[in-house]
mmCIF file of N, CA and C in Angstrom:
data_model
loop_
_atom_site.group_PDB
_atom_site.id
_atom_site.type_symbol
_atom_site.label_atom_id
_atom_site.label_comp_id
_atom_site.label_asym_id
_atom_site.label_seq_id
_atom_site.Cartn_x
_atom_site.Cartn_y
_atom_site.Cartn_z
ATOM 1 N N UNK A 1 1.967 -14.627 -10.679
ATOM 2 C CA UNK A 1 1.954 -13.511 -9.847
ATOM 3 C C UNK A 1 3.187 -13.070 -9.264
ATOM 4 N N UNK A 2 3.588 -12.047 -8.861
ATOM 5 C CA UNK A 2 4.810 -11.551 -8.316
ATOM 6 C C UNK A 2 5.069 -12.168 -7.017
ATOM 7 N N UNK A 3 6.264 -11.953 -6.524
ATOM 8 C CA UNK A 3 6.574 -12.488 -5.238
ATOM 9 C C UNK A 3 6.271 -11.542 -4.044
ATOM 10 N N UNK A 4 5.298 -10.476 -4.385
ATOM 11 C CA UNK A 4 4.948 -9.540 -3.472
ATOM 12 C C UNK A 4 4.675 -10.143 -2.008
ATOM 13 N N UNK A 5 5.082 -9.608 -1.083
ATOM 14 C CA UNK A 5 4.754 -10.192 0.237
ATOM 15 C C UNK A 5 5.694 -11.150 0.710
ATOM 16 N N UNK A 6 6.879 -11.444 0.237
ATOM 17 C CA UNK A 6 7.693 -12.243 0.749
ATOM 18 C C UNK A 6 8.515 -11.609 1.932
ATOM 19 N N UNK A 7 8.540 -10.318 2.046
ATOM 20 C CA UNK A 7 9.186 -9.659 2.922
ATOM 21 C C UNK A 7 8.324 -9.752 4.190
ATOM 22 N N UNK A 8 8.862 -9.691 5.405
ATOM 23 C CA UNK A 8 8.128 -9.528 6.660
ATOM 24 C C UNK A 8 7.643 -8.169 6.988
ATOM 25 N N UNK A 9 8.372 -7.165 6.584
ATOM 26 C CA UNK A 9 8.065 -5.752 6.827
ATOM 27 C C UNK A 9 8.492 -5.191 5.686
ATOM 28 N N UNK A 10 7.768 -3.869 5.527
ATOM 29 C CA UNK A 10 8.111 -2.898 4.434
ATOM 30 C C UNK A 10 9.407 -2.033 4.808
ATOM 31 N N UNK A 11 10.142 -1.694 3.860
ATOM 32 C CA UNK A 11 11.343 -0.787 4.256
ATOM 33 C C UNK A 11 10.842 0.367 5.088
ATOM 34 N N UNK A 12 11.536 0.825 5.963
ATOM 35 C CA UNK A 12 11.085 1.970 6.634
ATOM 36 C C UNK A 12 10.835 3.246 5.757
ATOM 37 N N UNK A 13 11.625 3.452 4.810
ATOM 38 C CA UNK A 13 11.467 4.626 3.942
ATOM 39 C C UNK A 13 10.129 4.375 3.123
ATOM 40 N N UNK A 14 9.872 3.130 2.795
ATOM 41 C CA UNK A 14 8.649 2.955 1.933
ATOM 42 C C UNK A 14 7.470 3.217 2.874
ATOM 43 N N UNK A 15 7.513 2.829 4.154
ATOM 44 C CA UNK A 15 6.386 3.053 5.185
ATOM 45 C C UNK A 15 6.185 4.412 5.309
ATOM 46 N N UNK A 16 7.388 5.404 5.340
ATOM 47 C CA UNK A 16 7.118 6.592 5.616
ATOM 48 C C UNK A 16 6.644 7.234 4.384
ATOM 49 N N UNK A 17 6.872 7.042 3.117
ATOM 50 C CA UNK A 17 6.426 7.539 1.837
ATOM 51 C C UNK A 17 4.887 7.252 1.767
ATOM 52 N N UNK A 18 4.483 5.934 2.136
ATOM 53 C CA UNK A 18 3.209 5.406 2.115
ATOM 54 C C UNK A 18 2.372 6.437 2.930
ATOM 55 N N UNK A 19 2.927 6.722 4.277
ATOM 56 C CA UNK A 19 2.101 7.600 4.999
ATOM 57 C C UNK A 19 1.792 9.010 4.437
ATOM 58 N N UNK A 20 2.887 9.542 3.716
ATOM 59 C CA UNK A 20 2.840 10.824 3.124
ATOM 60 C C UNK A 20 1.782 10.749 2.003
ATOM 61 N N UNK A 21 1.719 9.718 1.228
ATOM 62 C CA UNK A 21 0.794 9.576 0.044
ATOM 63 C C UNK A 21 -0.656 9.449 0.625
ATOM 64 N N UNK A 22 -0.908 8.732 1.736
ATOM 65 C CA UNK A 22 -2.208 8.536 2.189
ATOM 66 C C UNK A 22 -2.637 9.710 3.024
ATOM 67 N N UNK A 23 -1.601 10.575 3.507
ATOM 68 C CA UNK A 23 -2.114 11.680 4.339
ATOM 69 C C UNK A 23 -3.246 12.485 3.753
ATOM 70 N N UNK A 24 -3.180 12.969 2.476
ATOM 71 C CA UNK A 24 -4.400 13.794 1.862
ATOM 72 C C UNK A 24 -5.811 13.144 2.022
ATOM 73 N N UNK A 25 -5.779 11.831 1.924
ATOM 74 C CA UNK A 25 -6.937 11.078 1.927
ATOM 75 C C UNK A 25 -7.437 10.695 3.370
ATOM 76 N N UNK A 26 -6.586 10.455 4.166
ATOM 77 C CA UNK A 26 -6.891 9.878 5.716
ATOM 78 C C UNK A 26 -6.573 11.047 6.752
ATOM 79 N N UNK A 27 -5.969 12.044 6.450
ATOM 80 C CA UNK A 27 -5.669 13.000 7.365
ATOM 81 C C UNK A 27 -4.235 12.912 8.154
ATOM 82 N N UNK A 28 -4.081 13.792 8.972
ATOM 83 C CA UNK A 28 -2.672 13.763 9.733
ATOM 84 C C UNK A 28 -2.611 12.599 10.732
ATOM 85 N N UNK A 29 -3.710 12.036 11.168
ATOM 86 C CA UNK A 29 -3.588 10.933 11.977
ATOM 87 C C UNK A 29 -2.761 9.652 11.432
ATOM 88 N N UNK A 30 -2.778 9.587 10.072
ATOM 89 C CA UNK A 30 -1.982 8.515 9.436
ATOM 90 C C UNK A 30 -0.570 8.470 9.977
ATOM 91 N N UNK A 31 -0.006 9.678 10.281
ATOM 92 C CA UNK A 31 1.444 9.951 10.561
ATOM 93 C C UNK A 31 1.711 9.155 11.888
ATOM 94 N N UNK A 32 0.849 9.062 12.904
ATOM 95 C CA UNK A 32 1.089 8.485 14.076
ATOM 96 C C UNK A 32 0.433 6.954 14.272
ATOM 97 N N UNK A 33 -0.363 6.725 13.292
ATOM 98 C CA UNK A 33 -1.073 5.374 13.334
ATOM 99 C C UNK A 33 -0.208 4.216 13.368
ATOM 100 N N UNK A 34 -0.227 3.183 14.058
ATOM 101 C CA UNK A 34 0.602 2.079 14.018
ATOM 102 C C UNK A 34 0.486 1.426 12.546
ATOM 103 N N UNK A 35 1.759 1.222 11.972
ATOM 104 C CA UNK A 35 1.683 0.764 10.561
ATOM 105 C C UNK A 35 1.003 -0.597 10.375
ATOM 106 N N UNK A 36 0.808 -1.379 11.388
ATOM 107 C CA UNK A 36 0.222 -2.714 11.388
ATOM 108 C C UNK A 36 -1.271 -2.728 11.554
ATOM 109 N N UNK A 37 -1.822 -1.410 12.008
ATOM 110 C CA UNK A 37 -3.227 -1.285 12.300
ATOM 111 C C UNK A 37 -4.114 -1.235 11.020
ATOM 112 N N UNK A 38 -5.196 -1.972 11.051
ATOM 113 C CA UNK A 38 -6.155 -2.048 10.047
ATOM 114 C C UNK A 38 -6.664 -0.647 9.662
ATOM 115 N N UNK A 39 -6.638 -0.216 8.583
ATOM 116 C CA UNK A 39 -7.117 1.070 8.083
ATOM 117 C C UNK A 39 -8.543 1.337 8.281
ATOM 118 N N UNK A 40 -9.401 0.244 7.939
ATOM 119 C CA UNK A 40 -10.769 0.320 8.026
ATOM 120 C C UNK A 40 -11.291 0.320 9.499
ATOM 121 N N UNK A 41 -10.531 -0.307 10.238
ATOM 122 C CA UNK A 41 -10.875 -0.357 11.781
ATOM 123 C C UNK A 41 -10.325 1.023 12.300
ATOM 124 N N UNK A 42 -9.223 1.682 11.904
ATOM 125 C CA UNK A 42 -8.748 2.826 12.495
ATOM 126 C C UNK A 42 -9.625 3.992 12.068
ATOM 127 N N UNK A 43 -10.156 4.050 10.723
ATOM 128 C CA UNK A 43 -10.739 5.181 10.367
ATOM 129 C C UNK A 43 -12.167 4.963 9.848
ATOM 130 N N UNK A 44 -12.559 3.896 10.164
ATOM 131 C CA UNK A 44 -14.163 3.522 9.976
ATOM 132 C C UNK A 44 -14.658 3.937 8.639
ATOM 133 N N UNK A 45 -15.758 4.711 8.589
ATOM 134 C CA UNK A 45 -16.208 5.075 7.378
ATOM 135 C C UNK A 45 -15.433 5.943 6.569
ATOM 136 N N UNK A 46 -14.474 6.655 7.057
ATOM 137 C CA UNK A 46 -13.463 7.448 6.336
ATOM 138 C C UNK A 46 -12.728 6.711 5.421
ATOM 139 N N UNK A 47 -12.471 5.336 5.810
ATOM 140 C CA UNK A 47 -11.786 4.434 4.763
ATOM 141 C C UNK A 47 -12.735 3.558 4.105
ATOM 142 N N UNK A 48 -13.653 4.147 3.405
ATOM 143 C CA UNK A 48 -14.708 3.380 2.664
ATOM 144 C C UNK A 48 -14.092 2.901 1.341
ATOM 145 N N UNK A 49 -14.939 2.317 0.350
ATOM 146 C CA UNK A 49 -14.362 1.804 -1.010
ATOM 147 C C UNK A 49 -13.850 2.900 -1.738
ATOM 148 N N UNK A 50 -14.652 4.217 -1.784
ATOM 149 C CA UNK A 50 -14.065 5.116 -2.555
ATOM 150 C C UNK A 50 -12.664 5.696 -2.143
ATOM 151 N N UNK A 51 -12.616 5.797 -0.866
ATOM 152 C CA UNK A 51 -11.266 6.325 -0.102
ATOM 153 C C UNK A 51 -10.223 5.252 -0.584
ATOM 154 N N UNK A 52 -10.600 4.000 -0.321
ATOM 155 C CA UNK A 52 -9.527 2.931 -0.628
ATOM 156 C C UNK A 52 -9.139 2.994 -2.159
ATOM 157 N N UNK A 53 -10.024 3.288 -2.929
ATOM 158 C CA UNK A 53 -9.648 3.185 -4.394
ATOM 159 C C UNK A 53 -8.739 4.536 -4.763
ATOM 160 N N UNK A 54 -9.146 5.627 -4.113
ATOM 161 C CA UNK A 54 -8.257 6.871 -4.120
ATOM 162 C C UNK A 54 -6.816 6.619 -3.640
ATOM 163 N N UNK A 55 -6.806 5.861 -2.484
ATOM 164 C CA UNK A 55 -5.459 5.513 -2.083
ATOM 165 C C UNK A 55 -4.680 4.628 -2.877
ATOM 166 N N UNK A 56 -5.458 3.605 -3.577
ATOM 167 C CA UNK A 56 -4.662 2.647 -4.528
ATOM 168 C C UNK A 56 -3.986 3.534 -5.661
ATOM 169 N N UNK A 57 -4.919 4.391 -6.154
ATOM 170 C CA UNK A 57 -4.474 5.302 -7.219
ATOM 171 C C UNK A 57 -3.328 6.246 -6.968
ATOM 172 N N UNK A 58 -3.419 6.778 -5.736
ATOM 173 C CA UNK A 58 -2.226 7.482 -5.270
ATOM 174 C C UNK A 58 -0.942 6.855 -5.027
ATOM 175 N N UNK A 59 -1.183 5.552 -4.578
ATOM 176 C CA UNK A 59 0.059 4.813 -4.512
ATOM 177 C C UNK A 59 0.605 4.438 -5.674
ATOM 178 N N UNK A 60 -0.275 4.033 -6.633
ATOM 179 C CA UNK A 60 0.270 3.711 -8.086
ATOM 180 C C UNK A 60 1.060 4.946 -8.670
ATOM 181 N N UNK A 61 0.413 6.089 -8.490
ATOM 182 C CA UNK A 61 1.091 7.289 -9.044
ATOM 183 C C UNK A 61 2.451 7.613 -8.317
ATOM 184 N N UNK A 62 2.381 7.501 -6.956
ATOM 185 C CA UNK A 62 3.488 7.883 -6.201
ATOM 186 C C UNK A 62 4.788 7.012 -6.506
ATOM 187 N N UNK A 63 4.555 5.638 -6.549
ATOM 188 C CA UNK A 63 5.565 4.831 -6.734
ATOM 189 C C UNK A 63 5.807 4.270 -8.191
ATOM 190 N N UNK A 64 5.089 4.707 -9.157
ATOM 191 C CA UNK A 64 5.186 4.270 -10.535
ATOM 192 C C UNK A 64 4.956 2.745 -10.693
ATOM 193 N N UNK A 65 3.912 2.238 -10.069
ATOM 194 C CA UNK A 65 3.531 0.917 -10.070
ATOM 195 C C UNK A 65 2.019 0.703 -10.498
ATOM 196 N N UNK A 66 1.679 -0.463 -11.034
ATOM 197 C CA UNK A 66 0.250 -0.705 -11.236
ATOM 198 C C UNK A 66 -0.257 -1.850 -10.413
ATOM 199 N N UNK A 67 -1.484 -1.494 -9.996
ATOM 200 C CA UNK A 67 -2.096 -2.708 -9.119
ATOM 201 C C UNK A 67 -3.144 -3.265 -10.055
ATOM 202 N N UNK A 68 -3.073 -4.431 -10.091
ATOM 203 C CA UNK A 68 -3.950 -5.299 -10.915
ATOM 204 C C UNK A 68 -5.067 -5.892 -10.106
ATOM 205 N N UNK A 69 -6.203 -5.390 -10.229
ATOM 206 C CA UNK A 69 -7.395 -5.750 -9.414
ATOM 207 C C UNK A 69 -7.808 -7.096 -9.542
ATOM 208 N N UNK A 70 -7.333 -7.802 -10.468
ATOM 209 C CA UNK A 70 -7.591 -9.326 -10.615
ATOM 210 C C UNK A 70 -6.591 -10.216 -9.964
ATOM 211 N N UNK A 71 -5.258 -9.927 -10.369
ATOM 212 C CA UNK A 71 -4.305 -10.734 -9.772
ATOM 213 C C UNK A 71 -3.817 -10.310 -8.399
ATOM 214 N N UNK A 72 -3.920 -9.064 -7.934
ATOM 215 C CA UNK A 72 -3.697 -8.662 -6.533
ATOM 216 C C UNK A 72 -4.707 -8.716 -5.716
ATOM 217 N N UNK A 73 -4.554 -9.192 -4.425
ATOM 218 C CA UNK A 73 -5.632 -9.130 -3.379
ATOM 219 C C UNK A 73 -5.669 -7.855 -2.817
ATOM 220 N N UNK A 74 -6.385 -6.986 -3.515
ATOM 221 C CA UNK A 74 -6.342 -5.437 -2.945
ATOM 222 C C UNK A 74 -6.779 -5.308 -1.562
ATOM 223 N N UNK A 75 -7.909 -6.131 -1.240
ATOM 224 C CA UNK A 75 -8.451 -5.969 0.099
ATOM 225 C C UNK A 75 -7.355 -6.280 1.186
ATOM 226 N N UNK A 76 -6.571 -7.228 0.883
ATOM 227 C CA UNK A 76 -5.494 -7.621 1.897
ATOM 228 C C UNK A 76 -4.449 -6.717 1.779
ATOM 229 N N UNK A 77 -3.759 -6.369 0.651
ATOM 230 C CA UNK A 77 -2.587 -5.534 0.527
ATOM 231 C C UNK A 77 -2.903 -4.099 1.008
ATOM 232 N N UNK A 78 -4.125 -3.574 0.817
ATOM 233 C CA UNK A 78 -4.458 -2.044 1.288
ATOM 234 C C UNK A 78 -4.992 -1.991 2.595
ATOM 235 N N UNK A 79 -4.884 -3.087 3.277
ATOM 236 C CA UNK A 79 -5.566 -3.105 4.585
ATOM 237 C C UNK A 79 -4.757 -2.172 5.758
ATOM 238 N N UNK A 80 -3.464 -2.085 5.590
ATOM 239 C CA UNK A 80 -2.699 -1.471 6.494
ATOM 240 C C UNK A 80 -1.464 -0.669 5.791
ATOM 241 N N UNK A 81 -0.879 0.251 6.610
ATOM 242 C CA UNK A 81 0.277 1.005 5.908
ATOM 243 C C UNK A 81 1.443 -0.113 5.656
ATOM 244 N N UNK A 82 1.573 -0.965 6.728
ATOM 245 C CA UNK A 82 2.672 -1.941 6.529
ATOM 246 C C UNK A 82 2.461 -2.875 5.373
ATOM 247 N N UNK A 83 1.282 -3.311 5.250
ATOM 248 C CA UNK A 83 1.032 -4.200 4.032
ATOM 249 C C UNK A 83 1.091 -3.351 2.733
ATOM 250 N N UNK A 84 0.777 -2.081 2.748
ATOM 251 C CA UNK A 84 0.876 -1.494 1.506
ATOM 252 C C UNK A 84 2.401 -1.234 1.014
ATOM 253 N N UNK A 85 3.224 -0.950 2.155
ATOM 254 C CA UNK A 85 4.572 -0.853 2.025
ATOM 255 C C UNK A 85 5.266 -2.200 1.432
ATOM 256 N N UNK A 86 4.829 -3.201 2.028
ATOM 257 C CA UNK A 86 5.309 -4.649 1.577
ATOM 258 C C UNK A 86 4.884 -4.788 0.231
ATOM 259 N N UNK A 87 3.777 -4.504 -0.115
ATOM 260 C CA UNK A 87 3.323 -4.564 -1.641
ATOM 261 C C UNK A 87 4.090 -3.755 -2.464
ATOM 262 N N UNK A 88 4.304 -2.563 -2.131
ATOM 263 C CA UNK A 88 5.082 -1.697 -3.044
ATOM 264 C C UNK A 88 6.473 -2.051 -3.303
ATOM 265 N N UNK A 89 7.276 -2.385 -2.052
ATOM 266 C CA UNK A 89 8.580 -2.980 -2.087
ATOM 267 C C UNK A 89 8.594 -4.244 -2.961
ATOM 268 N N UNK A 90 7.730 -5.082 -2.934
ATOM 269 C CA UNK A 90 7.715 -6.299 -3.656
ATOM 270 C C UNK A 90 7.510 -6.049 -5.267
ATOM 271 N N UNK A 91 6.645 -5.121 -5.461
ATOM 272 C CA UNK A 91 6.445 -4.601 -6.822
ATOM 273 C C UNK A 91 7.725 -3.943 -7.496
ATOM 274 N N UNK A 92 8.396 -3.147 -6.789
ATOM 275 C CA UNK A 92 9.505 -2.440 -7.227
ATOM 276 C C UNK A 92 10.738 -3.442 -7.249
ATOM 277 N N UNK A 93 10.825 -4.476 -6.380
ATOM 278 C CA UNK A 93 11.912 -5.560 -6.514
ATOM 279 C C UNK A 93 11.664 -6.299 -7.722
ATOM 280 N N UNK A 94 10.409 -6.643 -8.013
ATOM 281 C CA UNK A 94 10.075 -7.405 -9.197
ATOM 282 C C UNK A 94 10.446 -6.702 -10.504
ATOM 283 N N UNK A 95 10.154 -5.380 -10.478
ATOM 284 C CA UNK A 95 10.484 -4.693 -11.685
ATOM 285 C C UNK A 95 11.871 -4.520 -11.827
ATOM 286 N N UNK A 96 12.798 -4.362 -10.852
ATOM 287 C CA UNK A 96 14.231 -4.514 -10.922
ATOM 288 C C UNK A 96 14.708 -5.958 -11.399
ATOM 289 N N UNK A 97 14.304 -6.792 -10.864
ATOM 290 C CA UNK A 97 14.454 -8.238 -11.126
ATOM 291 C C UNK A 97 14.195 -8.573 -12.593
ATOM 292 N N UNK A 98 13.098 -8.042 -13.100
ATOM 293 C CA UNK A 98 12.765 -8.396 -14.382
ATOM 294 C C UNK A 98 13.240 -7.433 -15.475
ATOM 295 N N UNK A 99 13.868 -6.287 -14.958
ATOM 296 C CA UNK A 99 14.439 -5.308 -15.816
ATOM 297 C C UNK A 99 13.420 -4.455 -16.597
ATOM 298 N N UNK A 100 12.330 -4.238 -15.893
ATOM 299 C CA UNK A 100 11.151 -3.479 -16.387
ATOM 300 C C UNK A 100 11.224 -2.035 -15.501
ATOM 301 N N UNK A 101 11.110 -1.043 -16.274
ATOM 302 C CA UNK A 101 11.071 0.287 -15.640
ATOM 303 C C UNK A 101 9.815 1.058 -15.838
ATOM 304 N N UNK A 102 8.725 0.423 -15.975
ATOM 305 C CA UNK A 102 7.358 1.108 -16.050
ATOM 306 C C UNK A 102 6.782 0.814 -17.129
#
């Protein structure tokens, strides 16, 4: 498995981009939501399994990464904007480190 998650926080630009990507699925409230706040708690039924899957797909497309539902703990990594940003940063760092571009 990658070293995703070794960072303590996501890069600010990644956090901002994650908010933009999630906006169409979670609404404008995502822009002001504390990045550490649990999405299921903040949005309740609006962040159900279908919406979570749409968010995963949108993040994959926006950042050119692939989420492996077996190897990655999706429930953990997609629980908050901050965790999603850390996941994305880790995947992008791994890609650079391994010399893979998609």
